[in-house]
């Protein structure tokens, strides 16, 4: 009962951070696991289905921008990691966490592994579930807010995204505690007083 835990979306200016935990079933191996960032989107989608089908247990936690703004991205991510382990609802023997920080109050002995998504199959599986889930959420968000191009950059601070932010201002899915978004809020208040409630 070893769980791999990873996240997707710490760096973007918009959308949630998504955290996943996966316990692999040794009797149902999954070929082709790798760090999700090293895989084509089509390969990630195929592996996503295999993980859902073959894993002994998995969980996915979506941490919304409001929570991120209230607690900061590090604490929001650590909370999501702890919550993802708890939601497995299994008697865990160990949690393997991608990165260099272990959340407090984990439900089992836990170990942080730098670049664990390149070495530990359970973390690889968790990274795939987290990234595919988040990418799909951002594509859904793009249908609501087509002016930002979320389906392309997934909320990361690309030049096109920053230009759209300057042109249209933040939407309600942008993270107001992040510098490029926060910098625009005073301007919004000056030009549209009714939006003063956007300030953090």
Short mmCIF file of C-alpha atoms in Angstrom, two decimals:
data_model
loop_
_atom_site.label_atom_id
_atom_site.label_comp_id
_atom_site.label_asym_id
_atom_site.label_seq_id
_atom_site.Cartn_x
_atom_site.Cartn_y
_atom_site.Cartn_z
CA UNK A 1 0.00 0.00 0.00
CA UNK A 2 2.46 2.61 -1.24
CA UNK A 3 0.89 5.78 -2.65
CA UNK A 4 2.53 8.07 -5.17
CA UNK A 5 1.46 11.72 -4.98
CA UNK A 6 2.00 14.54 -7.47
CA UNK A 7 0.42 17.81 -8.54
CA UNK A 8 -0.19 19.79 -11.70
CA UNK A 9 -0.62 23.54 -11.98
CA UNK A 10 1.43 25.28 -9.33
CA UNK A 11 2.79 27.87 -11.76
CA UNK A 12 -0.25 29.06 -13.76
CA UNK A 13 -1.97 32.39 -13.20
CA UNK A 14 -5.44 30.86 -13.54
CA UNK A 15 -7.35 27.71 -12.70
CA UNK A 16 -6.89 25.19 -9.90
CA UNK A 17 -3.93 23.21 -8.75
CA UNK A 18 -4.78 19.51 -9.08
CA UNK A 19 -3.26 16.83 -6.85
CA UNK A 20 -3.52 13.09 -7.34
CA UNK A 21 -2.56 10.04 -5.31
CA UNK A 22 -2.25 6.56 -6.82
CA UNK A 23 -1.65 3.08 -5.45
CA UNK A 24 -0.57 0.79 -8.26
CA UNK A 25 -1.67 -2.84 -8.39
CA UNK A 26 1.40 -5.09 -8.90
CA UNK A 27 -0.85 -7.67 -10.53
CA UNK A 28 -1.99 -5.18 -13.16
CA UNK A 29 1.14 -3.42 -14.45
CA UNK A 30 0.78 -0.39 -16.69
CA UNK A 31 3.27 -0.08 -19.53
CA UNK A 32 4.57 3.30 -20.62
CA UNK A 33 4.38 5.26 -17.36
CA UNK A 34 6.58 8.33 -17.29
CA UNK A 35 6.66 11.89 -16.04
CA UNK A 36 3.50 13.40 -17.53
CA UNK A 37 5.46 16.37 -18.89
CA UNK A 38 7.53 14.00 -21.04
CA UNK A 39 4.50 12.39 -22.71
CA UNK A 40 2.38 13.46 -25.67
CA UNK A 41 -1.16 14.52 -24.82
CA UNK A 42 -2.59 11.49 -26.65
CA UNK A 43 -0.32 9.16 -24.67
CA UNK A 44 -1.31 10.82 -21.40
CA UNK A 45 -4.99 10.37 -22.26
CA UNK A 46 -4.47 6.68 -23.00
CA UNK A 47 -2.50 6.12 -19.80
CA UNK A 48 -5.09 8.06 -17.81
CA UNK A 49 -7.71 5.50 -18.80
CA UNK A 50 -5.36 2.62 -17.97
CA UNK A 51 -4.55 4.03 -14.55
CA UNK A 52 -8.23 4.50 -13.72
CA UNK A 53 -8.85 0.91 -14.84
CA UNK A 54 -5.86 -0.82 -13.25
CA UNK A 55 -4.85 1.09 -10.12
CA UNK A 56 -5.58 -0.45 -6.73
CA UNK A 57 -6.82 2.98 -5.64
CA UNK A 58 -6.60 6.60 -6.77
CA UNK A 59 -7.87 10.02 -5.81
CA UNK A 60 -7.90 13.44 -7.43
CA UNK A 61 -8.18 16.68 -5.45
CA UNK A 62 -9.01 20.00 -7.12
CA UNK A 63 -7.82 23.05 -5.17
CA UNK A 64 -9.61 26.12 -6.47
CA UNK A 65 -8.08 29.60 -7.00
CA UNK A 66 -9.96 31.03 -4.01
CA UNK A 67 -8.24 28.54 -1.69
CA UNK A 68 -4.88 29.28 -3.31
CA UNK A 69 -5.35 33.03 -2.81
CA UNK A 70 -6.35 32.55 0.81
CA UNK A 71 -3.55 30.19 1.83
CA UNK A 72 -0.80 30.72 -0.84
CA UNK A 73 0.17 28.19 -3.50
CA UNK A 74 2.60 26.20 -1.35
CA UNK A 75 0.13 25.63 1.47
CA UNK A 76 -2.68 24.92 -1.00
CA UNK A 77 -0.53 22.29 -2.71
CA UNK A 78 0.52 20.68 0.57
CA UNK A 79 -3.12 20.59 1.69
CA UNK A 80 -4.07 18.92 -1.59
CA UNK A 81 -1.33 16.32 -1.16
CA UNK A 82 -2.47 15.43 2.33
CA UNK A 83 -6.12 15.36 1.24
CA UNK A 84 -5.36 13.14 -1.75
CA UNK A 85 -3.71 10.58 0.53
CA UNK A 86 -6.64 10.65 2.97
CA UNK A 87 -9.19 10.22 0.16
CA UNK A 88 -7.55 6.97 -0.92
CA UNK A 89 -9.23 5.52 2.16
CA UNK A 90 -6.65 2.76 2.43
CA UNK A 91 -4.30 1.64 5.25
CA UNK A 92 -1.21 3.15 3.66
CA UNK A 93 2.29 1.97 4.50
CA UNK A 94 4.07 4.88 2.83
CA UNK A 95 3.46 7.98 0.71
CA UNK A 96 5.99 8.96 -1.95
CA UNK A 97 5.66 12.66 -2.77
CA UNK A 98 7.16 14.37 -5.78
CA UNK A 99 9.25 17.35 -4.67
CA UNK A 100 11.14 18.38 -1.58
CA UNK A 101 8.39 19.02 0.97
CA UNK A 102 6.26 16.63 3.01
CA UNK A 103 2.91 17.95 4.32
CA UNK A 104 2.23 17.72 8.03
CA UNK A 105 -0.33 15.27 9.39
CA UNK A 106 0.02 12.76 6.56
CA UNK A 107 -1.93 9.52 7.15
CA UNK A 108 1.23 7.41 6.80
CA UNK A 109 5.00 7.64 6.82
CA UNK A 110 5.90 9.93 3.93
CA UNK A 111 8.97 10.72 1.88
CA UNK A 112 9.65 13.56 -0.54
CA UNK A 113 11.55 12.58 -3.69
CA UNK A 114 12.99 15.29 -5.93
CA UNK A 115 12.11 14.44 -9.54
CA UNK A 116 10.16 11.46 -8.23
CA UNK A 117 7.89 11.70 -11.27
CA UNK A 118 10.85 10.47 -13.33
CA UNK A 119 11.79 7.54 -11.08
CA UNK A 120 8.77 6.23 -9.15
CA UNK A 121 5.97 4.56 -11.17
CA UNK A 122 3.27 5.44 -8.62
CA UNK A 123 4.28 9.12 -8.74
CA UNK A 124 4.33 8.96 -12.55
CA UNK A 125 0.78 7.65 -12.50
CA UNK A 126 -0.29 10.40 -10.10
CA UNK A 127 1.34 13.04 -12.30
CA UNK A 128 -0.61 11.77 -15.31
CA UNK A 129 -3.96 11.81 -13.50
CA UNK A 130 -3.29 15.30 -12.16
CA UNK A 131 -2.16 16.79 -15.47
CA UNK A 132 -4.88 15.24 -17.62
CA UNK A 133 -7.55 16.30 -15.14
CA UNK A 134 -6.24 19.85 -15.01
CA UNK A 135 -5.81 20.17 -18.78
CA UNK A 136 -9.40 19.06 -19.28
CA UNK A 137 -10.63 21.55 -16.68
CA UNK A 138 -8.76 24.36 -18.42
CA UNK A 139 -10.28 23.41 -21.78
CA UNK A 140 -13.72 23.59 -20.16
CA UNK A 141 -12.78 26.99 -18.72
CA UNK A 142 -11.81 28.13 -22.22
CA UNK A 143 -15.41 27.64 -23.33
CA UNK A 144 -16.53 30.10 -20.64
CA UNK A 145 -13.73 32.59 -21.24
CA UNK A 146 -12.57 32.17 -24.85
CA UNK A 147 -10.69 35.48 -24.87
CA UNK A 148 -7.81 34.14 -22.75
CA UNK A 149 -6.78 31.06 -24.75
CA UNK A 150 -6.82 28.72 -21.75
CA UNK A 151 -7.09 25.70 -24.06
CA UNK A 152 -3.62 26.53 -25.43
CA UNK A 153 -1.52 27.70 -22.48
CA UNK A 154 -3.59 26.14 -19.66
CA UNK A 155 -3.26 29.31 -17.57
CA UNK A 156 0.54 29.53 -17.59
CA UNK A 157 2.04 33.05 -17.99
CA UNK A 158 2.82 32.88 -21.69
CA UNK A 159 3.16 36.13 -23.68
CA UNK A 160 -0.28 35.51 -25.23
CA UNK A 161 -1.88 35.00 -21.83
CA UNK A 162 -0.22 38.09 -20.35
CA UNK A 163 -1.40 40.13 -23.33
CA UNK A 164 -4.97 38.86 -22.87
CA UNK A 165 -4.77 39.72 -19.17
CA UNK A 166 -3.74 43.28 -20.01
CA UNK A 167 -6.46 43.58 -22.63
CA UNK A 168 -9.39 42.01 -20.79
CA UNK A 169 -8.35 42.07 -17.14
CA UNK A 170 -8.60 39.01 -14.85
CA UNK A 171 -11.63 36.72 -14.86
CA UNK A 172 -12.95 35.06 -11.72
CA UNK A 173 -10.73 32.01 -12.28
CA UNK A 174 -7.49 33.98 -12.16
CA UNK A 175 -5.36 33.75 -9.02
CA UNK A 176 -5.45 37.21 -7.51
CA UNK A 177 -2.48 36.57 -5.22
CA UNK A 178 -0.15 35.99 -8.20
CA UNK A 179 1.91 39.03 -9.19
CA UNK A 180 0.90 39.54 -12.84
CA UNK A 181 -2.78 39.30 -11.89
CA UNK A 182 -2.51 41.36 -8.71
CA UNK A 183 -0.69 44.13 -10.60
CA UNK A 184 -3.75 44.66 -12.80
CA UNK A 185 -6.31 44.86 -10.01
CA UNK A 186 -5.69 48.50 -8.98
CA UNK A 187 -6.15 49.55 -12.61
CA UNK A 188 -9.45 47.68 -12.73
CA UNK A 189 -10.62 49.46 -9.61
CA UNK A 190 -9.71 52.85 -11.07
CA UNK A 191 -11.58 52.22 -14.30
CA UNK A 192 -14.44 50.16 -12.86
CA UNK A 193 -15.18 50.97 -9.20
CA UNK A 194 -17.87 48.31 -9.08
CA UNK A 195 -15.12 45.70 -9.34
CA UNK A 196 -13.44 46.77 -6.09
CA UNK A 197 -14.45 43.45 -4.56
CA UNK A 198 -11.83 41.82 -6.81
CA UNK A 199 -9.08 43.07 -4.53
CA UNK A 200 -7.56 40.34 -2.32
#
